[in-house]
Amino acid sequence: MASSPQTSSRFSNSFRNNSFHINAPGFSSTPAQVSSQQQIGAVTDQFGQIGLGAGQKPFALYTTNLLTAPPDPRVLHAPPPEIRLPLNASISTSPFANEDPLYQHCIINAVPTTSALLNKSKFPFGLVLIPYRSLKEGDQPVSLVTDTTISHCRHCR
């Protein structure tokens, strides 16, 4: 279905001028005029309300230039950063919901948002699993989930 040049120019002008007209019950019959300054101010107010909250400290960030120096493998043995989530962001509020990083941990702290960013970093994205780690004196025992029912998927039955 082709639109007339007059109709398409009217739509492009309304988007260019930030005026939108909604012809539906419950909406005003006059077009809404929204200035870009009002839009920017509203977004700024939203970000200003986010805040860290009382008592929270920002993460200590450090950068590594991967183009001039290879990654330091000793970082793999460093303790991971603490997990700080907003309230109600996690299903479990238990401090034991995540396993000890001695048994499993990710080798990078932030997940790249795109594969291009992962390729640009030239750092492998992986998970280190150590299921049969020897316990040393003073280590806590491995947390186990015990269940009396043997579960199988439908394919394995």
mmCIF file of C-alpha atoms in Angstrom:
data_model
loop_
_atom_site.group_PDB
_atom_site.id
_atom_site.type_symbol
_atom_site.label_atom_id
_atom_site.label_comp_id
_atom_site.label_asym_id
_atom_site.label_seq_id
_atom_site.Cartn_x
_atom_site.Cartn_y
_atom_site.Cartn_z
ATOM 1 C CA MET A 1 0.000 0.000 0.000
ATOM 2 C CA ALA A 2 1.657 3.216 -1.131
ATOM 3 C CA SER A 3 1.115 6.451 0.772
ATOM 4 C CA SER A 4 0.734 9.783 -0.902
ATOM 5 C CA PRO A 5 3.662 12.233 -0.749
ATOM 6 C CA GLN A 6 1.484 14.633 1.232
ATOM 7 C CA THR A 7 0.745 11.997 3.898
ATOM 8 C CA SER A 8 4.381 10.900 4.259
ATOM 9 C CA SER A 9 5.609 14.497 4.494
ATOM 10 C CA ARG A 10 2.990 15.235 7.168
ATOM 11 C CA PHE A 11 4.241 12.272 9.242
ATOM 12 C CA SER A 12 7.890 13.206 8.835
ATOM 13 C CA ASN A 13 7.137 16.829 9.783
ATOM 14 C CA SER A 14 5.271 15.752 12.911
ATOM 15 C CA PHE A 15 8.216 13.597 13.994
ATOM 16 C CA ARG A 16 10.704 16.344 13.163
ATOM 17 C CA ASN A 17 8.712 18.895 15.212
ATOM 18 C CA ASN A 18 8.151 16.471 18.109
ATOM 19 C CA SER A 19 4.374 16.819 17.774
ATOM 20 C CA PHE A 20 2.258 13.703 17.932
ATOM 21 C CA HIS A 21 -1.493 13.402 17.596
ATOM 22 C CA ILE A 22 -3.313 10.384 18.982
ATOM 23 C CA ASN A 23 -6.924 10.061 17.897
ATOM 24 C CA ALA A 24 -8.261 7.605 20.461
ATOM 25 C CA PRO A 25 -10.654 7.691 23.419
ATOM 26 C CA GLY A 26 -9.020 9.061 26.549
ATOM 27 C CA PHE A 27 -6.517 11.227 24.690
ATOM 28 C CA SER A 28 -6.713 14.947 24.051
ATOM 29 C CA SER A 29 -7.719 16.072 20.583
ATOM 30 C CA THR A 30 -4.848 18.559 20.397
ATOM 31 C CA PRO A 31 -1.378 17.405 19.396
ATOM 32 C CA ALA A 32 1.137 17.171 22.218
ATOM 33 C CA GLN A 33 4.191 19.405 21.930
ATOM 34 C CA VAL A 34 7.246 18.031 23.737
ATOM 35 C CA SER A 35 10.424 20.054 23.720
ATOM 36 C CA SER A 36 13.771 18.348 23.636
ATOM 37 C CA GLN A 37 14.819 20.263 26.780
ATOM 38 C CA GLN A 38 11.881 18.748 28.677
ATOM 39 C CA GLN A 39 12.817 15.273 27.453
ATOM 40 C CA ILE A 40 16.449 15.721 28.497
ATOM 41 C CA GLY A 41 15.394 17.102 31.875
ATOM 42 C CA ALA A 42 13.091 14.145 32.507
ATOM 43 C CA VAL A 43 15.828 11.631 31.688
ATOM 44 C CA THR A 44 18.319 13.511 33.864
ATOM 45 C CA ASP A 45 15.863 13.444 36.780
ATOM 46 C CA GLN A 46 15.403 9.689 36.355
ATOM 47 C CA PHE A 47 19.142 9.061 36.505
ATOM 48 C CA GLY A 48 19.518 11.431 39.451
ATOM 49 C CA GLN A 49 17.035 9.371 41.457
ATOM 50 C CA ILE A 50 18.949 6.118 40.957
ATOM 51 C CA GLY A 51 21.678 6.920 43.517
ATOM 52 C CA LEU A 52 23.838 4.456 45.388
ATOM 53 C CA GLY A 53 21.916 4.691 48.637
ATOM 54 C CA ALA A 54 23.304 5.327 52.070
ATOM 55 C CA GLY A 55 26.303 3.250 53.020
ATOM 56 C CA GLN A 56 27.017 1.818 49.574
ATOM 57 C CA LYS A 57 30.416 2.485 48.112
ATOM 58 C CA PRO A 58 31.080 2.506 44.377
ATOM 59 C CA PHE A 59 32.952 -0.385 42.803
ATOM 60 C CA ALA A 60 36.707 0.001 42.544
ATOM 61 C CA LEU A 61 37.263 -0.107 38.807
ATOM 62 C CA TYR A 62 40.568 -0.642 37.130
ATOM 63 C CA THR A 63 41.431 -0.793 33.473
ATOM 64 C CA THR A 64 43.938 -2.936 31.652
ATOM 65 C CA ASN A 65 45.218 -1.993 28.234
ATOM 66 C CA LEU A 66 45.141 -5.345 26.453
ATOM 67 C CA LEU A 67 46.780 -3.936 23.331
ATOM 68 C CA THR A 68 50.096 -3.172 25.026
ATOM 69 C CA ALA A 69 50.308 -5.893 27.678
ATOM 70 C CA PRO A 70 48.874 -9.399 28.013
ATOM 71 C CA PRO A 71 46.351 -10.046 30.785
ATOM 72 C CA ASP A 72 47.795 -10.881 34.183
ATOM 73 C CA PRO A 73 47.012 -14.552 34.997
ATOM 74 C CA ARG A 74 47.336 -13.852 38.738
ATOM 75 C CA VAL A 75 43.991 -12.063 38.528
ATOM 76 C CA LEU A 76 42.334 -15.484 38.186
ATOM 77 C CA HIS A 77 43.272 -16.291 41.775
ATOM 78 C CA ALA A 78 42.104 -12.962 43.176
ATOM 79 C CA PRO A 79 38.787 -12.990 45.019
ATOM 80 C CA PRO A 80 35.843 -11.905 42.885
ATOM 81 C CA PRO A 81 34.165 -8.562 43.503
ATOM 82 C CA GLU A 82 31.313 -8.600 45.969
ATOM 83 C CA ILE A 83 27.833 -9.086 44.562
ATOM 84 C CA ARG A 84 25.664 -6.049 45.219
ATOM 85 C CA LEU A 85 22.182 -6.258 43.787
ATOM 86 C CA PRO A 86 19.172 -4.045 44.419
ATOM 87 C CA LEU A 87 16.475 -5.418 46.704
ATOM 88 C CA ASN A 88 14.171 -7.977 45.054
ATOM 89 C CA ALA A 89 16.608 -8.435 42.141
ATOM 90 C CA SER A 90 17.509 -11.983 43.153
ATOM 91 C CA ILE A 91 15.241 -14.971 43.616
ATOM 92 C CA SER A 92 17.160 -16.152 46.669
ATOM 93 C CA THR A 93 18.341 -13.799 49.381
ATOM 94 C CA SER A 94 20.561 -16.483 50.908
ATOM 95 C CA PRO A 95 24.258 -15.580 51.192
ATOM 96 C CA PHE A 96 24.986 -19.156 50.063
ATOM 97 C CA ALA A 97 23.043 -18.846 46.777
ATOM 98 C CA ASN A 98 26.315 -18.526 44.838
ATOM 99 C CA GLU A 99 28.907 -21.236 45.238
ATOM 100 C CA ASP A 100 32.316 -20.473 46.670
ATOM 101 C CA PRO A 101 34.526 -19.025 43.889
ATOM 102 C CA LEU A 102 37.103 -21.722 44.666
ATOM 103 C CA TYR A 103 34.763 -24.206 42.944
ATOM 104 C CA GLN A 104 33.395 -22.102 40.111
ATOM 105 C CA HIS A 105 33.993 -18.597 38.832
ATOM 106 C CA CYS A 106 33.923 -16.636 35.621
ATOM 107 C CA ILE A 107 37.275 -15.518 34.254
ATOM 108 C CA ILE A 108 36.022 -12.008 33.514
ATOM 109 C CA ASN A 109 33.914 -9.850 35.821
ATOM 110 C CA ALA A 110 31.697 -8.173 33.216
ATOM 111 C CA VAL A 111 29.944 -10.026 30.426
ATOM 112 C CA PRO A 112 30.581 -8.339 27.054
ATOM 113 C CA THR A 113 27.359 -7.073 25.511
ATOM 114 C CA THR A 114 28.319 -8.027 21.951
ATOM 115 C CA SER A 115 30.536 -10.628 20.337
ATOM 116 C CA ALA A 116 32.462 -7.803 18.645
ATOM 117 C CA LEU A 117 33.379 -6.414 22.063
ATOM 118 C CA LEU A 118 34.469 -9.872 23.211
ATOM 119 C CA ASN A 119 36.650 -10.284 20.116
ATOM 120 C CA LYS A 120 38.110 -6.809 20.593
ATOM 121 C CA SER A 121 39.214 -7.637 24.143
ATOM 122 C CA LYS A 122 41.038 -10.788 22.925
ATOM 123 C CA PHE A 123 40.354 -12.339 26.294
ATOM 124 C CA PRO A 124 38.594 -15.701 26.398
ATOM 125 C CA PHE A 125 35.187 -15.795 27.992
ATOM 126 C CA GLY A 126 34.953 -18.877 30.123
ATOM 127 C CA LEU A 127 33.909 -20.438 33.358
ATOM 128 C CA VAL A 128 36.441 -22.176 35.582
ATOM 129 C CA LEU A 129 34.987 -25.264 37.281
ATOM 130 C CA ILE A 130 36.927 -27.207 39.892
ATOM 131 C CA PRO A 131 34.520 -29.917 41.096
ATOM 132 C CA TYR A 132 37.097 -32.162 42.819
ATOM 133 C CA ARG A 133 39.160 -29.604 44.687
ATOM 134 C CA SER A 134 41.045 -30.950 47.700
ATOM 135 C CA LEU A 135 39.929 -29.461 50.972
ATOM 136 C CA LYS A 136 42.655 -27.807 52.978
ATOM 137 C CA GLU A 137 42.651 -27.390 56.725
ATOM 138 C CA GLY A 138 40.267 -24.634 57.718
ATOM 139 C CA ASP A 139 38.192 -24.855 54.506
ATOM 140 C CA GLN A 140 34.449 -25.186 54.790
ATOM 141 C CA PRO A 141 33.022 -28.491 53.564
ATOM 142 C CA VAL A 142 31.461 -28.578 50.133
ATOM 143 C CA SER A 143 27.770 -27.719 50.186
ATOM 144 C CA LEU A 144 25.775 -30.612 48.778
ATOM 145 C CA VAL A 145 22.179 -30.910 47.683
ATOM 146 C CA THR A 146 20.777 -34.238 48.756
ATOM 147 C CA ASP A 147 17.645 -35.665 47.225
ATOM 148 C CA THR A 148 16.208 -39.134 47.630
ATOM 149 C CA THR A 149 14.568 -39.146 44.199
ATOM 150 C CA ILE A 150 16.574 -39.963 41.094
ATOM 151 C CA SER A 151 15.399 -37.644 38.359
ATOM 152 C CA HIS A 152 15.727 -38.416 34.674
ATOM 153 C CA CYS A 153 14.675 -36.467 31.647
ATOM 154 C CA ARG A 154 12.123 -38.034 29.321
ATOM 155 C CA HIS A 155 14.833 -38.954 26.841
ATOM 156 C CA CYS A 156 16.802 -41.000 29.414
ATOM 157 C CA ARG A 157 13.850 -42.935 30.918
#
